[in-house]
PDB file of N, CA and C in Angstrom:
ATOM      1  N   MET C   1       0.899  -1.195  -0.035  1.00 91.00           N
ATOM      2  CA  MET C   1       0.035   0.077   0.059  1.00 91.00           C
ATOM      3  C   MET C   1       1.019   1.250  -0.050  1.00 91.00           C
ATOM      4  N   ILE C   2       0.747   2.080  -1.119  1.00 94.00           N
ATOM      5  CA  ILE C   2       1.274   3.409  -1.036  1.00 94.00           C
ATOM      6  C   ILE C   2       0.464   4.595  -0.693  1.00 94.00           C
ATOM      7  N   ILE C   3       0.729   5.212   0.262  1.00 97.00           N
ATOM      8  CA  ILE C   3       0.037   6.457   0.945  1.00 97.00           C
ATOM      9  C   ILE C   3       0.783   7.813   0.790  1.00 97.00           C
ATOM     10  N   LYS C   4      -0.077   8.742   0.265  1.00 98.00           N
ATOM     11  CA  LYS C   4       0.443  10.025   0.317  1.00 98.00           C
ATOM     12  C   LYS C   4      -0.474  11.111   0.862  1.00 98.00           C
ATOM     13  N   ILE C   5       0.117  11.832   1.679  1.00 98.00           N
ATOM     14  CA  ILE C   5      -0.508  13.141   2.318  1.00 98.00           C
ATOM     15  C   ILE C   5      -0.289  14.286   1.374  1.00 98.00           C
ATOM     16  N   LEU C   6      -1.321  14.816   0.766  1.00 98.00           N
ATOM     17  CA  LEU C   6      -1.155  16.139  -0.211  1.00 98.00           C
ATOM     18  C   LEU C   6      -1.359  17.244   0.516  1.00 98.00           C
ATOM     19  N   GLY C   7      -0.487  18.235   0.567  1.00 97.00           N
ATOM     20  CA  GLY C   7      -0.853  19.524   1.084  1.00 97.00           C
ATOM     21  C   GLY C   7       0.562  20.265   1.552  1.00 97.00           C
ATOM     22  N   PRO C   8       0.522  21.516   2.048  1.00 96.00           N
ATOM     23  CA  PRO C   8       1.506  22.498   2.199  1.00 96.00           C
ATOM     24  C   PRO C   8       2.220  22.231   3.509  1.00 96.00           C
ATOM     25  N   GLY C   9       1.898  21.249   4.134  1.00 94.00           N
ATOM     26  CA  GLY C   9       2.433  20.880   5.513  1.00 94.00           C
ATOM     27  C   GLY C   9       1.946  21.608   6.790  1.00 94.00           C
ATOM     28  N   CYS C  10       0.853  21.991   6.558  1.00 95.00           N
ATOM     29  CA  CYS C  10      -0.186  22.708   7.602  1.00 95.00           C
ATOM     30  C   CYS C  10      -0.439  21.695   8.806  1.00 95.00           C
ATOM     31  N   ARG C  11      -1.126  22.312   9.634  1.00 97.00           N
ATOM     32  CA  ARG C  11      -1.514  21.557  10.972  1.00 97.00           C
ATOM     33  C   ARG C  11      -2.563  20.573  10.584  1.00 97.00           C
ATOM     34  N   ASN C  12      -3.422  20.701   9.730  1.00 98.00           N
ATOM     35  CA  ASN C  12      -4.202  19.754   9.090  1.00 98.00           C
ATOM     36  C   ASN C  12      -3.497  18.551   8.490  1.00 98.00           C
ATOM     37  N   CYS C  13      -2.701  18.936   7.699  1.00 98.00           N
ATOM     38  CA  CYS C  13      -1.866  17.923   6.952  1.00 98.00           C
ATOM     39  C   CYS C  13      -1.210  16.687   7.937  1.00 98.00           C
ATOM     40  N   ARG C  14      -0.597  17.681   8.982  1.00 97.00           N
ATOM     41  CA  ARG C  14       0.115  16.755  10.009  1.00 97.00           C
ATOM     42  C   ARG C  14      -0.788  15.680  10.818  1.00 97.00           C
ATOM     43  N   ASN C  15      -2.124  16.495  11.083  1.00 98.00           N
ATOM     44  CA  ASN C  15      -3.093  15.819  11.805  1.00 98.00           C
ATOM     45  C   ASN C  15      -3.493  14.646  10.977  1.00 98.00           C
ATOM     46  N   LEU C  16      -3.730  14.693   9.704  1.00 98.00           N
ATOM     47  CA  LEU C  16      -4.115  13.677   8.757  1.00 98.00           C
ATOM     48  C   LEU C  16      -2.942  12.592   8.823  1.00 98.00           C
ATOM     49  N   GLU C  17      -1.726  12.900   8.796  1.00 98.00           N
ATOM     50  CA  GLU C  17      -0.839  12.167   8.889  1.00 98.00           C
ATOM     51  C   GLU C  17      -0.776  11.260  10.133  1.00 98.00           C
ATOM     52  N   LYS C  18      -0.826  11.803  11.081  1.00 98.00           N
ATOM     53  CA  LYS C  18      -0.938  11.213  12.637  1.00 98.00           C
ATOM     54  C   LYS C  18      -2.073  10.297  12.379  1.00 98.00           C
ATOM     55  N   ASN C  19      -3.197  10.702  12.170  1.00 98.00           N
ATOM     56  CA  ASN C  19      -4.282   9.620  12.254  1.00 98.00           C
ATOM     57  C   ASN C  19      -4.127   8.577  11.296  1.00 98.00           C
ATOM     58  N   THR C  20      -3.578   8.841  10.294  1.00 98.00           N
ATOM     59  CA  THR C  20      -3.176   7.730   9.160  1.00 98.00           C
ATOM     60  C   THR C  20      -2.550   6.642   9.871  1.00 98.00           C
ATOM     61  N   ARG C  21      -1.449   7.257  10.390  1.00 97.00           N
ATOM     62  CA  ARG C  21      -0.374   6.458  11.077  1.00 97.00           C
ATOM     63  C   ARG C  21      -0.893   5.408  12.025  1.00 97.00           C
ATOM     64  N   GLU C  22      -1.818   6.026  13.013  1.00 98.00           N
ATOM     65  CA  GLU C  22      -2.529   5.432  13.870  1.00 98.00           C
ATOM     66  C   GLU C  22      -3.587   4.135  13.240  1.00 98.00           C
ATOM     67  N   ALA C  23      -4.327   4.676  12.257  1.00 98.00           N
ATOM     68  CA  ALA C  23      -5.279   3.803  11.776  1.00 98.00           C
ATOM     69  C   ALA C  23      -4.408   2.378  11.033  1.00 98.00           C
ATOM     70  N   LEU C  24      -3.315   2.746  10.465  1.00 98.00           N
ATOM     71  CA  LEU C  24      -2.557   1.819   9.908  1.00 98.00           C
ATOM     72  C   LEU C  24      -2.029   0.907  10.991  1.00 98.00           C
ATOM     73  N   ALA C  25      -1.611   1.442  12.063  1.00 97.00           N
ATOM     74  CA  ALA C  25      -1.183   0.605  13.064  1.00 97.00           C
ATOM     75  C   ALA C  25      -2.138  -0.247  13.825  1.00 97.00           C
ATOM     76  N   SER C  26      -3.516   0.013  13.717  1.00 97.00           N
ATOM     77  CA  SER C  26      -4.548  -0.610  14.350  1.00 97.00           C
ATOM     78  C   SER C  26      -4.685  -1.840  13.364  1.00 97.00           C
ATOM     79  N   LEU C  27      -4.583  -1.572  12.117  1.00 97.00           N
ATOM     80  CA  LEU C  27      -4.844  -2.541  11.126  1.00 97.00           C
ATOM     81  C   LEU C  27      -3.796  -3.641  10.904  1.00 97.00           C
ATOM     82  N   GLY C  28      -2.569  -3.257  11.563  1.00 96.00           N
ATOM     83  CA  GLY C  28      -1.402  -4.035  11.304  1.00 96.00           C
ATOM     84  C   GLY C  28      -0.619  -4.002   9.921  1.00 96.00           C
ATOM     85  N   ILE C  29      -0.887  -2.715   9.403  1.00 94.00           N
ATOM     86  CA  ILE C  29      -0.464  -2.627   7.876  1.00 94.00           C
ATOM     87  C   ILE C  29       0.944  -1.714   8.137  1.00 94.00           C
ATOM     88  N   ASP C  30       1.943  -2.124   7.464  1.00 92.00           N
ATOM     89  CA  ASP C  30       3.199  -1.616   7.624  1.00 92.00           C
ATOM     90  C   ASP C  30       3.518  -0.785   6.350  1.00 92.00           C
ATOM     91  N   ALA C  31       3.037   0.619   6.186  1.00 92.00           N
ATOM     92  CA  ALA C  31       3.069   1.105   4.814  1.00 92.00           C
ATOM     93  C   ALA C  31       3.800   2.339   5.260  1.00 92.00           C
ATOM     94  N   GLY C  32       4.625   2.926   4.057  1.00 92.00           N
ATOM     95  CA  GLY C  32       5.258   4.211   4.293  1.00 92.00           C
ATOM     96  C   GLY C  32       4.251   5.248   3.939  1.00 92.00           C
ATOM     97  N   ILE C  33       4.323   6.472   4.484  1.00 96.00           N
ATOM     98  CA  ILE C  33       3.695   7.758   4.069  1.00 96.00           C
ATOM     99  C   ILE C  33       4.498   8.735   3.484  1.00 96.00           C
ATOM    100  N   GLU C  34       4.149   9.185   2.442  1.00 97.00           N
ATOM    101  CA  GLU C  34       4.913  10.300   1.688  1.00 97.00           C
ATOM    102  C   GLU C  34       4.146  11.465   1.851  1.00 97.00           C
ATOM    103  N   ALA C  35       4.884  12.688   2.127  1.00 97.00           N
ATOM    104  CA  ALA C  35       4.260  14.043   2.278  1.00 97.00           C
ATOM    105  C   ALA C  35       4.461  14.469   0.777  1.00 97.00           C
ATOM    106  N   VAL C  36       3.535  15.151   0.119  1.00 98.00           N
ATOM    107  CA  VAL C  36       3.678  15.698  -1.145  1.00 98.00           C
ATOM    108  C   VAL C  36       3.257  17.072  -0.868  1.00 98.00           C
ATOM    109  N   THR C  37       4.212  18.041  -1.056  1.00 97.00           N
ATOM    110  CA  THR C  37       3.964  19.382  -0.731  1.00 97.00           C
ATOM    111  C   THR C  37       4.187  20.354  -2.194  1.00 97.00           C
ATOM    112  N   ASP C  38       4.532  19.686  -3.168  1.00 96.00           N
ATOM    113  CA  ASP C  38       4.733  20.404  -4.401  1.00 96.00           C
ATOM    114  C   ASP C  38       3.329  20.569  -5.216  1.00 96.00           C
ATOM    115  N   TYR C  39       2.932  21.943  -5.207  1.00 94.00           N
ATOM    116  CA  TYR C  39       1.576  22.239  -5.824  1.00 94.00           C
ATOM    117  C   TYR C  39       1.320  21.588  -7.067  1.00 94.00           C
ATOM    118  N   ALA C  40       2.334  21.526  -8.090  1.00 95.00           N
ATOM    119  CA  ALA C  40       2.071  20.858  -9.462  1.00 95.00           C
ATOM    120  C   ALA C  40       1.730  19.486  -9.278  1.00 95.00           C
ATOM    121  N   GLN C  41       2.370  18.745  -8.251  1.00 95.00           N
ATOM    122  CA  GLN C  41       1.904  17.351  -8.053  1.00 95.00           C
ATOM    123  C   GLN C  41       0.617  17.368  -7.332  1.00 95.00           C
ATOM    124  N   ILE C  42       0.250  18.208  -6.480  1.00 96.00           N
ATOM    125  CA  ILE C  42      -1.087  18.162  -5.768  1.00 96.00           C
ATOM    126  C   ILE C  42      -1.981  18.389  -6.646  1.00 96.00           C
ATOM    127  N   ALA C  43      -2.010  19.349  -7.808  1.00 94.00           N
ATOM    128  CA  ALA C  43      -2.947  19.770  -8.778  1.00 94.00           C
ATOM    129  C   ALA C  43      -3.164  18.436  -9.639  1.00 94.00           C
ATOM    130  N   GLY C  44      -1.982  17.682  -9.881  1.00 96.00           N
ATOM    131  CA  GLY C  44      -2.220  16.564 -10.689  1.00 96.00           C
ATOM    132  C   GLY C  44      -3.141  15.359 -10.365  1.00 96.00           C
ATOM    133  N   TYR C  45      -3.503  15.580  -9.099  1.00 95.00           N
ATOM    134  CA  TYR C  45      -4.342  14.617  -8.527  1.00 95.00           C
ATOM    135  C   TYR C  45      -5.857  15.306  -8.633  1.00 95.00           C
ATOM    136  N   GLY C  46      -6.083  16.574  -9.004  1.00 94.00           N
ATOM    137  CA  GLY C  46      -7.216  17.130  -9.021  1.00 94.00           C
ATOM    138  C   GLY C  46      -7.748  17.882  -7.711  1.00 94.00           C
ATOM    139  N   LEU C  47      -6.990  17.827  -6.711  1.00 94.00           N
ATOM    140  CA  LEU C  47      -7.065  18.308  -5.487  1.00 94.00           C
ATOM    141  C   LEU C  47      -7.295  19.817  -5.372  1.00 94.00           C
ATOM    142  N   MET C  48      -8.571  20.147  -5.042  1.00 91.00           N
ATOM    143  CA  MET C  48      -8.928  21.601  -4.905  1.00 91.00           C
ATOM    144  C   MET C  48      -8.538  22.183  -3.366  1.00 91.00           C
ATOM    145  N   GLN C  49      -8.843  21.258  -2.328  1.00 94.00           N
ATOM    146  CA  GLN C  49      -8.867  21.594  -1.033  1.00 94.00           C
ATOM    147  C   GLN C  49      -7.973  20.540  -0.306  1.00 94.00           C
ATOM    148  N   THR C  50      -7.007  21.245   0.309  1.00 95.00           N
ATOM    149  CA  THR C  50      -6.066  20.323   1.169  1.00 95.00           C
ATOM    150  C   THR C  50      -6.578  20.319   2.629  1.00 95.00           C
ATOM    151  N   PRO C  51      -6.147  19.169   3.361  1.00 98.00           N
ATOM    152  CA  PRO C  51      -5.345  18.060   2.935  1.00 98.00           C
ATOM    153  C   PRO C  51      -6.086  17.062   2.044  1.00 98.00           C
ATOM    154  N   GLY C  52      -5.159  16.312   1.512  1.00 98.00           N
ATOM    155  CA  GLY C  52      -5.732  15.140   0.601  1.00 98.00           C
ATOM    156  C   GLY C  52      -4.897  13.937   0.889  1.00 98.00           C
ATOM    157  N   LEU C  53      -5.742  12.967   0.745  1.00 98.00           N
ATOM    158  CA  LEU C  53      -4.819  11.417   1.128  1.00 98.00           C
ATOM    159  C   LEU C  53      -5.118  10.554  -0.107  1.00 98.00           C
ATOM    160  N   VAL C  54      -3.867  10.026  -0.644  1.00 98.00           N
ATOM    161  CA  VAL C  54      -3.979   9.393  -1.907  1.00 98.00           C
ATOM    162  C   VAL C  54      -3.485   7.871  -1.376  1.00 98.00           C
ATOM    163  N   VAL C  55      -4.296   6.955  -1.775  1.00 96.00           N
ATOM    164  CA  VAL C  55      -3.959   5.415  -1.532  1.00 96.00           C
ATOM    165  C   VAL C  55      -3.804   4.726  -2.861  1.00 96.00           C
ATOM    166  N   ASP C  56      -2.561   4.231  -3.008  1.00 95.00           N
ATOM    167  CA  ASP C  56      -2.229   3.436  -4.173  1.00 95.00           C
ATOM    168  C   ASP C  56      -2.645   4.277  -5.604  1.00 95.00           C
ATOM    169  N   GLY C  57      -2.386   5.544  -5.531  1.00 95.00           N
ATOM    170  CA  GLY C  57      -2.468   6.234  -6.631  1.00 95.00           C
ATOM    171  C   GLY C  57      -3.901   7.006  -6.838  1.00 95.00           C
ATOM    172  N   GLN C  58      -4.598   6.670  -5.938  1.00 96.00           N
ATOM    173  CA  GLN C  58      -6.259   7.084  -6.055  1.00 96.00           C
ATOM    174  C   GLN C  58      -6.384   8.101  -4.933  1.00 96.00           C
ATOM    175  N   LEU C  59      -7.027   9.291  -5.214  1.00 97.00           N
ATOM    176  CA  LEU C  59      -7.437  10.254  -4.438  1.00 97.00           C
ATOM    177  C   LEU C  59      -8.680   9.717  -3.671  1.00 97.00           C
ATOM    178  N   VAL C  60      -8.637   9.406  -2.259  1.00 96.00           N
ATOM    179  CA  VAL C  60      -9.722   9.163  -1.470  1.00 96.00           C
ATOM    180  C   VAL C  60     -10.264   9.953  -0.562  1.00 96.00           C
ATOM    181  N   LEU C  61      -9.583  11.160  -0.398  1.00 95.00           N
ATOM    182  CA  LEU C  61      -9.973  12.046   0.720  1.00 95.00           C
ATOM    183  C   LEU C  61      -9.492  13.281   0.387  1.00 95.00           C
ATOM    184  N   ALA C  62     -10.463  14.329   0.592  1.00 97.00           N
ATOM    185  CA  ALA C  62      -9.864  15.689   0.370  1.00 97.00           C
ATOM    186  C   ALA C  62     -10.531  16.845   1.158  1.00 97.00           C
ATOM    187  N   GLY C  63      -9.674  17.772   1.654  1.00 96.00           N
ATOM    188  CA  GLY C  63     -10.333  18.846   2.519  1.00 96.00           C
ATOM    189  C   GLY C  63     -10.662  18.800   3.626  1.00 96.00           C
ATOM    190  N   LYS C  64     -10.491  17.406   4.304  1.00 96.00           N
ATOM    191  CA  LYS C  64     -10.946  17.173   5.757  1.00 96.00           C
ATOM    192  C   LYS C  64      -9.832  16.446   6.476  1.00 96.00           C
ATOM    193  N   VAL C  65     -10.050  16.403   7.812  1.00 98.00           N
ATOM    194  CA  VAL C  65      -9.004  15.367   8.523  1.00 98.00           C
ATOM    195  C   VAL C  65      -9.981  14.375   9.343  1.00 98.00           C
ATOM    196  N   PRO C  66     -10.224  13.426   8.945  1.00 97.00           N
ATOM    197  CA  PRO C  66     -11.221  12.318   9.439  1.00 97.00           C
ATOM    198  C   PRO C  66     -10.517  11.697  10.758  1.00 97.00           C
ATOM    199  N   SER C  67     -11.320  11.121  11.723  1.00 97.00           N
ATOM    200  CA  SER C  67     -10.796  10.587  12.848  1.00 97.00           C
ATOM    201  C   SER C  67     -10.034   9.325  12.460  1.00 97.00           C
ATOM    202  N   THR C  68      -9.196   8.900  13.379  1.00 98.00           N
ATOM    203  CA  THR C  68      -8.538   7.487  13.151  1.00 98.00           C
ATOM    204  C   THR C  68      -9.750   6.285  12.780  1.00 98.00           C
ATOM    205  N   GLU C  69     -10.802   6.400  13.468  1.00 97.00           N
ATOM    206  CA  GLU C  69     -11.790   5.503  13.170  1.00 97.00           C
ATOM    207  C   GLU C  69     -12.170   5.333  11.814  1.00 97.00           C
ATOM    208  N   GLU C  70     -12.522   6.535  11.158  1.00 97.00           N
ATOM    209  CA  GLU C  70     -12.910   6.677  10.023  1.00 97.00           C
ATOM    210  C   GLU C  70     -11.859   6.168   8.831  1.00 97.00           C
ATOM    211  N   LEU C  71     -10.660   6.569   9.175  1.00 97.00           N
ATOM    212  CA  LEU C  71      -9.507   6.226   8.342  1.00 97.00           C
ATOM    213  C   LEU C  71      -9.422   4.706   8.440  1.00 97.00           C
ATOM    214  N   THR C  72      -9.598   4.092   9.398  1.00 97.00           N
ATOM    215  CA  THR C  72      -9.448   2.669   9.642  1.00 97.00           C
ATOM    216  C   THR C  72     -10.314   1.940   8.643  1.00 97.00           C
ATOM    217  N   THR C  73     -11.559   2.545   8.584  1.00 96.00           N
ATOM    218  CA  THR C  73     -12.762   1.988   7.644  1.00 96.00           C
ATOM    219  C   THR C  73     -12.137   2.226   6.276  1.00 96.00           C
ATOM    220  N   ILE C  74     -11.630   3.483   6.035  1.00 93.00           N
ATOM    221  CA  ILE C  74     -11.415   3.872   4.630  1.00 93.00           C
ATOM    222  C   ILE C  74     -10.225   2.652   4.192  1.00 93.00           C
ATOM    223  N   LEU C  75      -9.279   2.710   5.003  1.00 95.00           N
ATOM    224  CA  LEU C  75      -7.968   1.859   4.518  1.00 95.00           C
ATOM    225  C   LEU C  75      -8.127   0.654   4.554  1.00 95.00           C
ATOM    226  N   SER C  76      -9.001   0.003   5.477  1.00 93.00           N
ATOM    227  CA  SER C  76      -9.501  -1.457   5.469  1.00 93.00           C
ATOM    228  C   SER C  76     -10.177  -1.995   4.176  1.00 93.00           C
ATOM    229  N   SER C  77     -10.718  -0.997   3.565  1.00 89.00           N
ATOM    230  CA  SER C  77     -11.625  -1.502   2.373  1.00 89.00           C
ATOM    231  C   SER C  77     -10.649  -1.149   1.014  1.00 89.00           C
ATOM    232  N   ARG C  78      -9.299  -1.103   1.261  1.00 82.00           N
ATOM    233  CA  ARG C  78      -8.449  -0.986   0.067  1.00 82.00           C
ATOM    234  C   ARG C  78      -7.519  -2.239  -0.081  1.00 82.00           C
TER     235      ARG C  78
END
């Protein structure tokens, strides 16, 4: 599983990364997380509002920071 956090590195981006790491740990998934801060790359995913979450090349979340529980549900369905 390849995970990317899209955004400028703001507090919401950091919170999304933290919650994503917690969700991955609860699922027992060992996946690296890449922070993408380059606006050209972010725009390439069609993201209009940060932060964004990309899983295996697909944008699955945009513009919000879901709870660890919500992320667990999202990631377990992948």
